[in-house]
Amino acid sequence: MTDTAVIAAGPLWVGTSWKMNKCLDEARSYARALADYVGQTGPSGVQPFIIPSFTALAATRAELGADSPVLLGAQNAHWEDEGAWTGEVSVAQVKDAGAQLVEIGHSERREHFGETVDTTRLKVAAVLAHGLVPLLCIGESAEVKRGGGSSRFILEQASGAIDGLTADELARVLIAYEPIWAIGESGRAATVEELREPFADLGREYGGHIRGLLYGGSVNLDNAEDLLGIDHVTGLFIGRAAWQLPGYLRLLEMAAAHPKAAG
């Protein structure tokens, strides 16, 4: 990677993962109202995406419509297309259910389900092979942060998953930096100053080469505008602040009004 490229101005990515929340009725209601709001074009300069549970993928796609400007994501997928992998789903299967994007390597997957740098690499390759968008999540623990190793840690997570991709493949990858100490109900919202250095390092390494560089971690209505203003940040990956539709719509509006949004 070059040291000088900067991520070009373009759509701001604003999305949310529902994690293990929402049954079918809730998912349909959210998606139906979101579809009504975004219409056929979506908010100017913003690329919305939502990531429901596997059970709600097809129903959410049906409510959004085939031509929706809202991208639909899956929270995980196996790297093999088929086989004796009980309890897993393949990229081909989530694509068949309507997914266009796959979340890979979230810290909860790494901590509780054994996700490693090696498996994230396999999953990124599988997602790209099926023509979908990989959303690679990276982030360090509070212990790593206290030791001053944040940038090295997240750069190693990223490079382990995407080094060796062609330029065209890399240009389809999204990276979401989500420091573990800042996510979840017990997370502490990061300050802008705390995020400048890791994004500067990520920007130097991947700026101008990847599709987008997102921030996720205690994003809310109070800090979203400031987070979008950080150099190299081209989107937000939001948790509970967007689980209810009014919150998500307000965040979409804030992003559309931000100077970084392409008109």
PDB file of N, CA and C in Angstrom, residues 48-150:
ATOM      1  N   PRO A  48     -26.980   3.368   2.729  1.00  0.00           N
ATOM      2  CA  PRO A  48     -27.505   2.687   3.917  1.00  0.00           C
ATOM      3  C   PRO A  48     -27.322   1.166   3.798  1.00  0.00           C
ATOM      4  N   PHE A  49     -27.150   0.515   4.941  1.00  0.00           N
ATOM      5  CA  PHE A  49     -27.176  -0.953   4.963  1.00  0.00           C
ATOM      6  C   PHE A  49     -27.669  -1.428   6.327  1.00  0.00           C
ATOM      7  N   ILE A  50     -28.344  -2.570   6.310  1.00  0.00           N
ATOM      8  CA  ILE A  50     -28.820  -3.181   7.551  1.00  0.00           C
ATOM      9  C   ILE A  50     -28.454  -4.661   7.522  1.00  0.00           C
ATOM     10  N   ILE A  51     -28.164  -5.199   8.719  1.00  0.00           N
ATOM     11  CA  ILE A  51     -27.703  -6.581   8.822  1.00  0.00           C
ATOM     12  C   ILE A  51     -28.549  -7.310   9.863  1.00  0.00           C
ATOM     13  N   PRO A  52     -29.612  -7.971   9.422  1.00  0.00           N
ATOM     14  CA  PRO A  52     -30.465  -8.716  10.353  1.00  0.00           C
ATOM     15  C   PRO A  52     -29.911 -10.104  10.660  1.00  0.00           C
ATOM     16  N   SER A  53     -30.632 -10.846  11.490  1.00  0.00           N
ATOM     17  CA  SER A  53     -30.295 -12.241  11.736  1.00  0.00           C
ATOM     18  C   SER A  53     -30.572 -13.069  10.478  1.00  0.00           C
ATOM     19  N   PHE A  54     -29.968 -14.257  10.417  1.00  0.00           N
ATOM     20  CA  PHE A  54     -30.163 -15.125   9.265  1.00  0.00           C
ATOM     21  C   PHE A  54     -31.648 -15.401   9.011  1.00  0.00           C
ATOM     22  N   THR A  55     -32.396 -15.615  10.092  1.00  0.00           N
ATOM     23  CA  THR A  55     -33.798 -15.996   9.935  1.00  0.00           C
ATOM     24  C   THR A  55     -34.639 -14.903   9.296  1.00  0.00           C
ATOM     25  N   ALA A  56     -34.151 -13.672   9.350  1.00  0.00           N
ATOM     26  CA  ALA A  56     -34.927 -12.551   8.824  1.00  0.00           C
ATOM     27  C   ALA A  56     -34.409 -12.039   7.483  1.00  0.00           C
ATOM     28  N   LEU A  57     -33.379 -12.662   6.932  1.00  0.00           N
ATOM     29  CA  LEU A  57     -32.796 -12.155   5.694  1.00  0.00           C
ATOM     30  C   LEU A  57     -33.811 -12.100   4.556  1.00  0.00           C
ATOM     31  N   ALA A  58     -34.430 -13.228   4.266  1.00  0.00           N
ATOM     32  CA  ALA A  58     -35.341 -13.283   3.123  1.00  0.00           C
ATOM     33  C   ALA A  58     -36.547 -12.374   3.331  1.00  0.00           C
ATOM     34  N   ALA A  59     -37.079 -12.345   4.549  1.00  0.00           N
ATOM     35  CA  ALA A  59     -38.239 -11.497   4.827  1.00  0.00           C
ATOM     36  C   ALA A  59     -37.870 -10.019   4.713  1.00  0.00           C
ATOM     37  N   THR A  60     -36.694  -9.660   5.177  1.00  0.00           N
ATOM     38  CA  THR A  60     -36.247  -8.273   5.077  1.00  0.00           C
ATOM     39  C   THR A  60     -36.037  -7.878   3.624  1.00  0.00           C
ATOM     40  N   ARG A  61     -35.432  -8.774   2.849  1.00  0.00           N
ATOM     41  CA  ARG A  61     -35.263  -8.500   1.429  1.00  0.00           C
ATOM     42  C   ARG A  61     -36.613  -8.287   0.738  1.00  0.00           C
ATOM     43  N   ALA A  62     -37.587  -9.098   1.077  1.00  0.00           N
ATOM     44  CA  ALA A  62     -38.907  -8.964   0.457  1.00  0.00           C
ATOM     45  C   ALA A  62     -39.527  -7.610   0.761  1.00  0.00           C
ATOM     46  N   GLU A  63     -39.361  -7.129   1.981  1.00  0.00           N
ATOM     47  CA  GLU A  63     -39.936  -5.839   2.353  1.00  0.00           C
ATOM     48  C   GLU A  63     -39.175  -4.676   1.731  1.00  0.00           C
ATOM     49  N   LEU A  64     -37.858  -4.784   1.655  1.00  0.00           N
ATOM     50  CA  LEU A  64     -37.069  -3.715   1.049  1.00  0.00           C
ATOM     51  C   LEU A  64     -37.320  -3.630  -0.451  1.00  0.00           C
ATOM     52  N   GLY A  65     -37.496  -4.782  -1.085  1.00  0.00           N
ATOM     53  CA  GLY A  65     -37.659  -4.833  -2.532  1.00  0.00           C
ATOM     54  C   GLY A  65     -36.331  -5.121  -3.212  1.00  0.00           C
ATOM     55  N   ALA A  66     -36.409  -5.720  -4.368  1.00  0.00           N
ATOM     56  CA  ALA A  66     -35.210  -6.174  -5.070  1.00  0.00           C
ATOM     57  C   ALA A  66     -34.295  -5.024  -5.471  1.00  0.00           C
ATOM     58  N   ASP A  67     -34.862  -3.863  -5.741  1.00  0.00           N
ATOM     59  CA  ASP A  67     -34.073  -2.733  -6.240  1.00  0.00           C
ATOM     60  C   ASP A  67     -33.832  -1.660  -5.179  1.00  0.00           C
ATOM     61  N   SER A  68     -33.947  -2.026  -3.918  1.00  0.00           N
ATOM     62  CA  SER A  68     -33.788  -1.051  -2.849  1.00  0.00           C
ATOM     63  C   SER A  68     -32.382  -0.462  -2.825  1.00  0.00           C
ATOM     64  N   PRO A  69     -32.242   0.834  -2.539  1.00  0.00           N
ATOM     65  CA  PRO A  69     -30.914   1.416  -2.346  1.00  0.00           C
ATOM     66  C   PRO A  69     -30.271   0.982  -1.027  1.00  0.00           C
ATOM     67  N   VAL A  70     -31.044   0.340  -0.159  1.00  0.00           N
ATOM     68  CA  VAL A  70     -30.507  -0.169   1.105  1.00  0.00           C
ATOM     69  C   VAL A  70     -29.865  -1.527   0.852  1.00  0.00           C
ATOM     70  N   LEU A  71     -28.572  -1.657   1.179  1.00  0.00           N
ATOM     71  CA  LEU A  71     -27.913  -2.950   1.049  1.00  0.00           C
ATOM     72  C   LEU A  71     -28.273  -3.825   2.246  1.00  0.00           C
ATOM     73  N   LEU A  72     -28.457  -5.107   1.957  1.00  0.00           N
ATOM     74  CA  LEU A  72     -28.808  -6.078   2.987  1.00  0.00           C
ATOM     75  C   LEU A  72     -27.587  -6.937   3.281  1.00  0.00           C
ATOM     76  N   GLY A  73     -27.270  -7.097   4.566  1.00  0.00           N
ATOM     77  CA  GLY A  73     -26.099  -7.869   4.942  1.00  0.00           C
ATOM     78  C   GLY A  73     -26.425  -9.067   5.803  1.00  0.00           C
ATOM     79  N   ALA A  74     -25.485 -10.000   5.860  1.00  0.00           N
ATOM     80  CA  ALA A  74     -25.536 -11.142   6.769  1.00  0.00           C
ATOM     81  C   ALA A  74     -24.457 -10.967   7.824  1.00  0.00           C
ATOM     82  N   GLN A  75     -24.706 -11.480   9.030  1.00  0.00           N
ATOM     83  CA  GLN A  75     -23.788 -11.252  10.141  1.00  0.00           C
ATOM     84  C   GLN A  75     -22.574 -12.174  10.138  1.00  0.00           C
ATOM     85  N   ASN A  76     -22.605 -13.186   9.268  1.00  0.00           N
ATOM     86  CA  ASN A  76     -21.505 -14.141   9.207  1.00  0.00           C
ATOM     87  C   ASN A  76     -21.786 -15.070   8.038  1.00  0.00           C
ATOM     88  N   ALA A  77     -20.778 -15.787   7.576  1.00  0.00           N
ATOM     89  CA  ALA A  77     -20.967 -16.857   6.598  1.00  0.00           C
ATOM     90  C   ALA A  77     -19.722 -17.719   6.597  1.00  0.00           C
ATOM     91  N   HIS A  78     -19.908 -18.991   6.287  1.00  0.00           N
ATOM     92  CA  HIS A  78     -18.785 -19.924   6.223  1.00  0.00           C
ATOM     93  C   HIS A  78     -18.030 -19.734   4.918  1.00  0.00           C
ATOM     94  N   TRP A  79     -16.768 -20.129   4.911  1.00  0.00           N
ATOM     95  CA  TRP A  79     -15.945 -19.957   3.710  1.00  0.00           C
ATOM     96  C   TRP A  79     -16.166 -21.048   2.669  1.00  0.00           C
ATOM     97  N   GLU A  80     -16.746 -22.197   3.085  1.00  0.00           N
ATOM     98  CA  GLU A  80     -17.030 -23.261   2.115  1.00  0.00           C
ATOM     99  C   GLU A  80     -18.423 -23.064   1.528  1.00  0.00           C
ATOM    100  N   ASP A  81     -18.595 -23.454   0.273  1.00  0.00           N
ATOM    101  CA  ASP A  81     -19.888 -23.297  -0.388  1.00  0.00           C
ATOM    102  C   ASP A  81     -20.914 -24.298   0.098  1.00  0.00           C
ATOM    103  N   GLU A  82     -20.467 -25.457   0.538  1.00  0.00           N
ATOM    104  CA  GLU A  82     -21.381 -26.505   1.016  1.00  0.00           C
ATOM    105  C   GLU A  82     -20.572 -27.527   1.791  1.00  0.00           C
ATOM    106  N   GLY A  83     -21.270 -28.453   2.441  1.00  0.00           N
ATOM    107  CA  GLY A  83     -20.561 -29.517   3.137  1.00  0.00           C
ATOM    108  C   GLY A  83     -21.125 -29.800   4.512  1.00  0.00           C
ATOM    109  N   ALA A  84     -20.413 -30.647   5.250  1.00  0.00           N
ATOM    110  CA  ALA A  84     -20.853 -31.100   6.568  1.00  0.00           C
ATOM    111  C   ALA A  84     -20.402 -30.102   7.635  1.00  0.00           C
ATOM    112  N   TRP A  85     -21.062 -28.954   7.651  1.00  0.00           N
ATOM    113  CA  TRP A  85     -20.740 -27.884   8.594  1.00  0.00           C
ATOM    114  C   TRP A  85     -22.007 -27.538   9.379  1.00  0.00           C
ATOM    115  N   THR A  86     -22.379 -28.423  10.273  1.00  0.00           N
ATOM    116  CA  THR A  86     -23.639 -28.281  10.996  1.00  0.00           C
ATOM    117  C   THR A  86     -23.737 -26.934  11.704  1.00  0.00           C
ATOM    118  N   GLY A  87     -24.868 -26.271  11.488  1.00  0.00           N
ATOM    119  CA  GLY A  87     -25.115 -24.988  12.137  1.00  0.00           C
ATOM    120  C   GLY A  87     -24.574 -23.793  11.399  1.00  0.00           C
ATOM    121  N   GLU A  88     -23.815 -24.008  10.320  1.00  0.00           N
ATOM    122  CA  GLU A  88     -23.241 -22.910   9.560  1.00  0.00           C
ATOM    123  C   GLU A  88     -24.102 -22.595   8.332  1.00  0.00           C
ATOM    124  N   VAL A  89     -23.869 -21.439   7.752  1.00  0.00           N
ATOM    125  CA  VAL A  89     -24.484 -21.077   6.484  1.00  0.00           C
ATOM    126  C   VAL A  89     -23.391 -20.577   5.554  1.00  0.00           C
ATOM    127  N   SER A  90     -23.553 -20.827   4.269  1.00  0.00           N
ATOM    128  CA  SER A  90     -22.525 -20.452   3.311  1.00  0.00           C
ATOM    129  C   SER A  90     -22.805 -19.081   2.721  1.00  0.00           C
ATOM    130  N   VAL A  91     -21.802 -18.529   2.043  1.00  0.00           N
ATOM    131  CA  VAL A  91     -22.000 -17.269   1.338  1.00  0.00           C
ATOM    132  C   VAL A  91     -23.061 -17.452   0.251  1.00  0.00           C
ATOM    133  N   ALA A  92     -23.024 -18.598  -0.425  1.00  0.00           N
ATOM    134  CA  ALA A  92     -24.035 -18.867  -1.459  1.00  0.00           C
ATOM    135  C   ALA A  92     -25.442 -18.844  -0.877  1.00  0.00           C
ATOM    136  N   GLN A  93     -25.605 -19.361   0.338  1.00  0.00           N
ATOM    137  CA  GLN A  93     -26.926 -19.404   0.965  1.00  0.00           C
ATOM    138  C   GLN A  93     -27.413 -18.018   1.381  1.00  0.00           C
ATOM    139  N   VAL A  94     -26.520 -17.201   1.964  1.00  0.00           N
ATOM    140  CA  VAL A  94     -26.979 -15.866   2.359  1.00  0.00           C
ATOM    141  C   VAL A  94     -27.241 -15.004   1.129  1.00  0.00           C
ATOM    142  N   LYS A  95     -26.464 -15.227   0.076  1.00  0.00           N
ATOM    143  CA  LYS A  95     -26.730 -14.512  -1.179  1.00  0.00           C
ATOM    144  C   LYS A  95     -28.079 -14.914  -1.739  1.00  0.00           C
ATOM    145  N   ASP A  96     -28.386 -16.203  -1.676  1.00  0.00           N
ATOM    146  CA  ASP A  96     -29.673 -16.706  -2.151  1.00  0.00           C
ATOM    147  C   ASP A  96     -30.829 -16.104  -1.359  1.00  0.00           C
ATOM    148  N   ALA A  97     -30.592 -15.797  -0.077  1.00  0.00           N
ATOM    149  CA  ALA A  97     -31.627 -15.199   0.771  1.00  0.00           C
ATOM    150  C   ALA A  97     -31.731 -13.690   0.593  1.00  0.00           C
ATOM    151  N   GLY A  98     -30.859 -13.108  -0.227  1.00  0.00           N
ATOM    152  CA  GLY A  98     -30.959 -11.684  -0.523  1.00  0.00           C
ATOM    153  C   GLY A  98     -29.831 -10.818  -0.034  1.00  0.00           C
ATOM    154  N   ALA A  99     -28.830 -11.408   0.643  1.00  0.00           N
ATOM    155  CA  ALA A  99     -27.716 -10.607   1.172  1.00  0.00           C
ATOM    156  C   ALA A  99     -26.810 -10.121   0.053  1.00  0.00           C
ATOM    157  N   GLN A 100     -26.322  -8.906   0.233  1.00  0.00           N
ATOM    158  CA  GLN A 100     -25.355  -8.312  -0.698  1.00  0.00           C
ATOM    159  C   GLN A 100     -24.027  -8.008  -0.017  1.00  0.00           C
ATOM    160  N   LEU A 101     -23.999  -8.156   1.290  1.00  0.00           N
ATOM    161  CA  LEU A 101     -22.854  -7.789   2.115  1.00  0.00           C
ATOM    162  C   LEU A 101     -22.742  -8.817   3.230  1.00  0.00           C
ATOM    163  N   VAL A 102     -21.525  -9.115   3.658  1.00  0.00           N
ATOM    164  CA  VAL A 102     -21.321 -10.062   4.757  1.00  0.00           C
ATOM    165  C   VAL A 102     -20.360  -9.463   5.775  1.00  0.00           C
ATOM    166  N   GLU A 103     -20.794  -9.430   7.014  1.00  0.00           N
ATOM    167  CA  GLU A 103     -19.966  -8.977   8.133  1.00  0.00           C
ATOM    168  C   GLU A 103     -19.000 -10.102   8.512  1.00  0.00           C
ATOM    169  N   ILE A 104     -17.745  -9.748   8.706  1.00  0.00           N
ATOM    170  CA  ILE A 104     -16.704 -10.749   8.965  1.00  0.00           C
ATOM    171  C   ILE A 104     -15.833 -10.292  10.132  1.00  0.00           C
ATOM    172  N   GLY A 105     -15.615 -11.198  11.088  1.00  0.00           N
ATOM    173  CA  GLY A 105     -14.618 -10.946  12.120  1.00  0.00           C
ATOM    174  C   GLY A 105     -15.021 -10.022  13.241  1.00  0.00           C
ATOM    175  N   HIS A 106     -16.325  -9.876  13.490  1.00  0.00           N
ATOM    176  CA  HIS A 106     -16.722  -9.038  14.623  1.00  0.00           C
ATOM    177  C   HIS A 106     -16.084  -9.578  15.901  1.00  0.00           C
ATOM    178  N   SER A 107     -15.781  -8.695  16.823  1.00  0.00           N
ATOM    179  CA  SER A 107     -15.067  -9.099  18.041  1.00  0.00           C
ATOM    180  C   SER A 107     -15.823 -10.164  18.829  1.00  0.00           C
ATOM    181  N   GLU A 108     -17.151 -10.135  18.776  1.00  0.00           N
ATOM    182  CA  GLU A 108     -17.928 -11.176  19.464  1.00  0.00           C
ATOM    183  C   GLU A 108     -17.734 -12.530  18.794  1.00  0.00           C
ATOM    184  N   ARG A 109     -17.595 -12.537  17.482  1.00  0.00           N
ATOM    185  CA  ARG A 109     -17.305 -13.780  16.769  1.00  0.00           C
ATOM    186  C   ARG A 109     -15.898 -14.272  17.126  1.00  0.00           C
ATOM    187  N   ARG A 110     -14.971 -13.357  17.229  1.00  0.00           N
ATOM    188  CA  ARG A 110     -13.597 -13.754  17.562  1.00  0.00           C
ATOM    189  C   ARG A 110     -13.520 -14.294  18.984  1.00  0.00           C
ATOM    190  N   GLU A 111     -14.204 -13.615  19.924  1.00  0.00           N
ATOM    191  CA  GLU A 111     -14.105 -14.006  21.335  1.00  0.00           C
ATOM    192  C   GLU A 111     -14.867 -15.280  21.644  1.00  0.00           C
ATOM    193  N   HIS A 112     -16.090 -15.382  21.147  1.00  0.00           N
ATOM    194  CA  HIS A 112     -16.967 -16.472  21.573  1.00  0.00           C
ATOM    195  C   HIS A 112     -17.017 -17.656  20.612  1.00  0.00           C
ATOM    196  N   PHE A 113     -16.640 -17.451  19.360  1.00  0.00           N
ATOM    197  CA  PHE A 113     -16.820 -18.511  18.362  1.00  0.00           C
ATOM    198  C   PHE A 113     -15.541 -18.846  17.599  1.00  0.00           C
ATOM    199  N   GLY A 114     -14.416 -18.416  18.122  1.00  0.00           N
ATOM    200  CA  GLY A 114     -13.153 -18.873  17.595  1.00  0.00           C
ATOM    201  C   GLY A 114     -12.728 -18.274  16.270  1.00  0.00           C
ATOM    202  N   GLU A 115     -13.314 -17.146  15.886  1.00  0.00           N
ATOM    203  CA  GLU A 115     -12.905 -16.496  14.642  1.00  0.00           C
ATOM    204  C   GLU A 115     -11.453 -16.043  14.771  1.00  0.00           C
ATOM    205  N   THR A 116     -10.662 -16.322  13.752  1.00  0.00           N
ATOM    206  CA  THR A 116      -9.246 -15.978  13.772  1.00  0.00           C
ATOM    207  C   THR A 116      -8.894 -15.141  12.543  1.00  0.00           C
ATOM    208  N   VAL A 117      -7.685 -14.652  12.514  1.00  0.00           N
ATOM    209  CA  VAL A 117      -7.221 -13.937  11.324  1.00  0.00           C
ATOM    210  C   VAL A 117      -7.281 -14.856  10.107  1.00  0.00           C
ATOM    211  N   ASP A 118      -6.937 -16.134  10.303  1.00  0.00           N
ATOM    212  CA  ASP A 118      -6.972 -17.083   9.184  1.00  0.00           C
ATOM    213  C   ASP A 118      -8.389 -17.288   8.656  1.00  0.00           C
ATOM    214  N   THR A 119      -9.362 -17.430   9.555  1.00  0.00           N
ATOM    215  CA  THR A 119     -10.728 -17.641   9.072  1.00  0.00           C
ATOM    216  C   THR A 119     -11.295 -16.372   8.453  1.00  0.00           C
ATOM    217  N   THR A 120     -10.896 -15.215   8.949  1.00  0.00           N
ATOM    218  CA  THR A 120     -11.378 -13.986   8.300  1.00  0.00           C
ATOM    219  C   THR A 120     -10.837 -13.892   6.874  1.00  0.00           C
ATOM    220  N   ARG A 121      -9.607 -14.332   6.665  1.00  0.00           N
ATOM    221  CA  ARG A 121      -9.042 -14.313   5.309  1.00  0.00           C
ATOM    222  C   ARG A 121      -9.832 -15.231   4.382  1.00  0.00           C
ATOM    223  N   LEU A 122     -10.158 -16.428   4.860  1.00  0.00           N
ATOM    224  CA  LEU A 122     -10.934 -17.372   4.059  1.00  0.00           C
ATOM    225  C   LEU A 122     -12.320 -16.820   3.745  1.00  0.00           C
ATOM    226  N   LYS A 123     -12.929 -16.165   4.722  1.00  0.00           N
ATOM    227  CA  LYS A 123     -14.281 -15.635   4.517  1.00  0.00           C
ATOM    228  C   LYS A 123     -14.283 -14.444   3.572  1.00  0.00           C
ATOM    229  N   VAL A 124     -13.300 -13.570   3.702  1.00  0.00           N
ATOM    230  CA  VAL A 124     -13.208 -12.448   2.767  1.00  0.00           C
ATOM    231  C   VAL A 124     -13.108 -12.972   1.340  1.00  0.00           C
ATOM    232  N   ALA A 125     -12.262 -13.974   1.122  1.00  0.00           N
ATOM    233  CA  ALA A 125     -12.090 -14.536  -0.221  1.00  0.00           C
ATOM    234  C   ALA A 125     -13.391 -15.146  -0.732  1.00  0.00           C
ATOM    235  N   ALA A 126     -14.119 -15.847   0.139  1.00  0.00           N
ATOM    236  CA  ALA A 126     -15.374 -16.473  -0.279  1.00  0.00           C
ATOM    237  C   ALA A 126     -16.428 -15.428  -0.636  1.00  0.00           C
ATOM    238  N   VAL A 127     -16.505 -14.392   0.165  1.00  0.00           N
ATOM    239  CA  VAL A 127     -17.477 -13.329  -0.092  1.00  0.00           C
ATOM    240  C   VAL A 127     -17.179 -12.647  -1.425  1.00  0.00           C
ATOM    241  N   LEU A 128     -15.923 -12.349  -1.673  1.00  0.00           N
ATOM    242  CA  LEU A 128     -15.541 -11.731  -2.932  1.00  0.00           C
ATOM    243  C   LEU A 128     -15.818 -12.652  -4.115  1.00  0.00           C
ATOM    244  N   ALA A 129     -15.570 -13.941  -3.941  1.00  0.00           N
ATOM    245  CA  ALA A 129     -15.786 -14.904  -5.025  1.00  0.00           C
ATOM    246  C   ALA A 129     -17.245 -14.956  -5.456  1.00  0.00           C
ATOM    247  N   HIS A 130     -18.150 -14.674  -4.527  1.00  0.00           N
ATOM    248  CA  HIS A 130     -19.575 -14.698  -4.838  1.00  0.00           C
ATOM    249  C   HIS A 130     -20.109 -13.314  -5.221  1.00  0.00           C
ATOM    250  N   GLY A 131     -19.226 -12.330  -5.335  1.00  0.00           N
ATOM    251  CA  GLY A 131     -19.635 -11.013  -5.796  1.00  0.00           C
ATOM    252  C   GLY A 131     -20.292 -10.149  -4.744  1.00  0.00           C
ATOM    253  N   LEU A 132     -20.135 -10.500  -3.465  1.00  0.00           N
ATOM    254  CA  LEU A 132     -20.706  -9.718  -2.381  1.00  0.00           C
ATOM    255  C   LEU A 132     -19.647  -8.807  -1.770  1.00  0.00           C
ATOM    256  N   VAL A 133     -20.078  -7.920  -0.893  1.00  0.00           N
ATOM    257  CA  VAL A 133     -19.184  -6.962  -0.239  1.00  0.00           C
ATOM    258  C   VAL A 133     -18.761  -7.496   1.129  1.00  0.00           C
ATOM    259  N   PRO A 134     -17.466  -7.688   1.371  1.00  0.00           N
ATOM    260  CA  PRO A 134     -17.021  -8.066   2.714  1.00  0.00           C
ATOM    261  C   PRO A 134     -16.883  -6.836   3.611  1.00  0.00           C
ATOM    262  N   LEU A 135     -17.461  -6.924   4.794  1.00  0.00           N
ATOM    263  CA  LEU A 135     -17.316  -5.878   5.808  1.00  0.00           C
ATOM    264  C   LEU A 135     -16.454  -6.461   6.917  1.00  0.00           C
ATOM    265  N   LEU A 136     -15.175  -6.166   6.879  1.00  0.00           N
ATOM    266  CA  LEU A 136     -14.216  -6.726   7.824  1.00  0.00           C
ATOM    267  C   LEU A 136     -14.149  -5.870   9.079  1.00  0.00           C
ATOM    268  N   CYS A 137     -14.441  -6.488  10.227  1.00  0.00           N
ATOM    269  CA  CYS A 137     -14.401  -5.781  11.509  1.00  0.00           C
ATOM    270  C   CYS A 137     -13.065  -6.038  12.197  1.00  0.00           C
ATOM    271  N   ILE A 138     -12.452  -4.977  12.685  1.00  0.00           N
ATOM    272  CA  ILE A 138     -11.193  -5.071  13.416  1.00  0.00           C
ATOM    273  C   ILE A 138     -11.309  -4.217  14.677  1.00  0.00           C
ATOM    274  N   GLY A 139     -10.505  -4.536  15.671  1.00  0.00           N
ATOM    275  CA  GLY A 139     -10.549  -3.739  16.896  1.00  0.00           C
ATOM    276  C   GLY A 139      -9.749  -4.379  18.012  1.00  0.00           C
ATOM    277  N   GLU A 140      -9.217  -3.546  18.887  1.00  0.00           N
ATOM    278  CA  GLU A 140      -8.345  -4.011  19.951  1.00  0.00           C
ATOM    279  C   GLU A 140      -9.044  -3.943  21.303  1.00  0.00           C
ATOM    280  N   SER A 141      -8.524  -4.695  22.252  1.00  0.00           N
ATOM    281  CA  SER A 141      -9.055  -4.705  23.612  1.00  0.00           C
ATOM    282  C   SER A 141      -8.532  -3.501  24.400  1.00  0.00           C
ATOM    283  N   ALA A 142      -9.114  -3.276  25.563  1.00  0.00           N
ATOM    284  CA  ALA A 142      -8.642  -2.208  26.443  1.00  0.00           C
ATOM    285  C   ALA A 142      -7.202  -2.468  26.887  1.00  0.00           C
ATOM    286  N   GLU A 143      -6.869  -3.733  27.082  1.00  0.00           N
ATOM    287  CA  GLU A 143      -5.506  -4.078  27.502  1.00  0.00           C
ATOM    288  C   GLU A 143      -4.490  -3.696  26.431  1.00  0.00           C
ATOM    289  N   VAL A 144      -4.798  -4.001  25.181  1.00  0.00           N
ATOM    290  CA  VAL A 144      -3.902  -3.632  24.081  1.00  0.00           C
ATOM    291  C   VAL A 144      -3.784  -2.118  23.997  1.00  0.00           C
ATOM    292  N   LYS A 145      -4.904  -1.426  24.147  1.00  0.00           N
ATOM    293  CA  LYS A 145      -4.889   0.035  24.092  1.00  0.00           C
ATOM    294  C   LYS A 145      -4.000   0.613  25.192  1.00  0.00           C
ATOM    295  N   ARG A 146      -4.141   0.091  26.417  1.00  0.00           N
ATOM    296  CA  ARG A 146      -3.329   0.593  27.529  1.00  0.00           C
ATOM    297  C   ARG A 146      -1.843   0.367  27.270  1.00  0.00           C
ATOM    298  N   GLY A 147      -1.526  -0.694  26.553  1.00  0.00           N
ATOM    299  CA  GLY A 147      -0.134  -0.986  26.263  1.00  0.00           C
ATOM    300  C   GLY A 147       0.429  -0.216  25.088  1.00  0.00           C
ATOM    301  N   GLY A 148      -0.403   0.597  24.458  1.00  0.00           N
ATOM    302  CA  GLY A 148       0.066   1.420  23.356  1.00  0.00           C
ATOM    303  C   GLY A 148       0.198   0.696  22.031  1.00  0.00           C
ATOM    304  N   GLY A 149      -0.435  -0.465  21.911  1.00  0.00           N
ATOM    305  CA  GLY A 149      -0.274  -1.242  20.682  1.00  0.00           C
ATOM    306  C   GLY A 149      -1.475  -1.275  19.770  1.00  0.00           C
ATOM    307  N   SER A 150      -2.369  -0.288  19.896  1.00  0.00           N
ATOM    308  CA  SER A 150      -3.619  -0.323  19.136  1.00  0.00           C
ATOM    309  C   SER A 150      -3.397  -0.380  17.631  1.00  0.00           C
TER     310      SER A 150
END
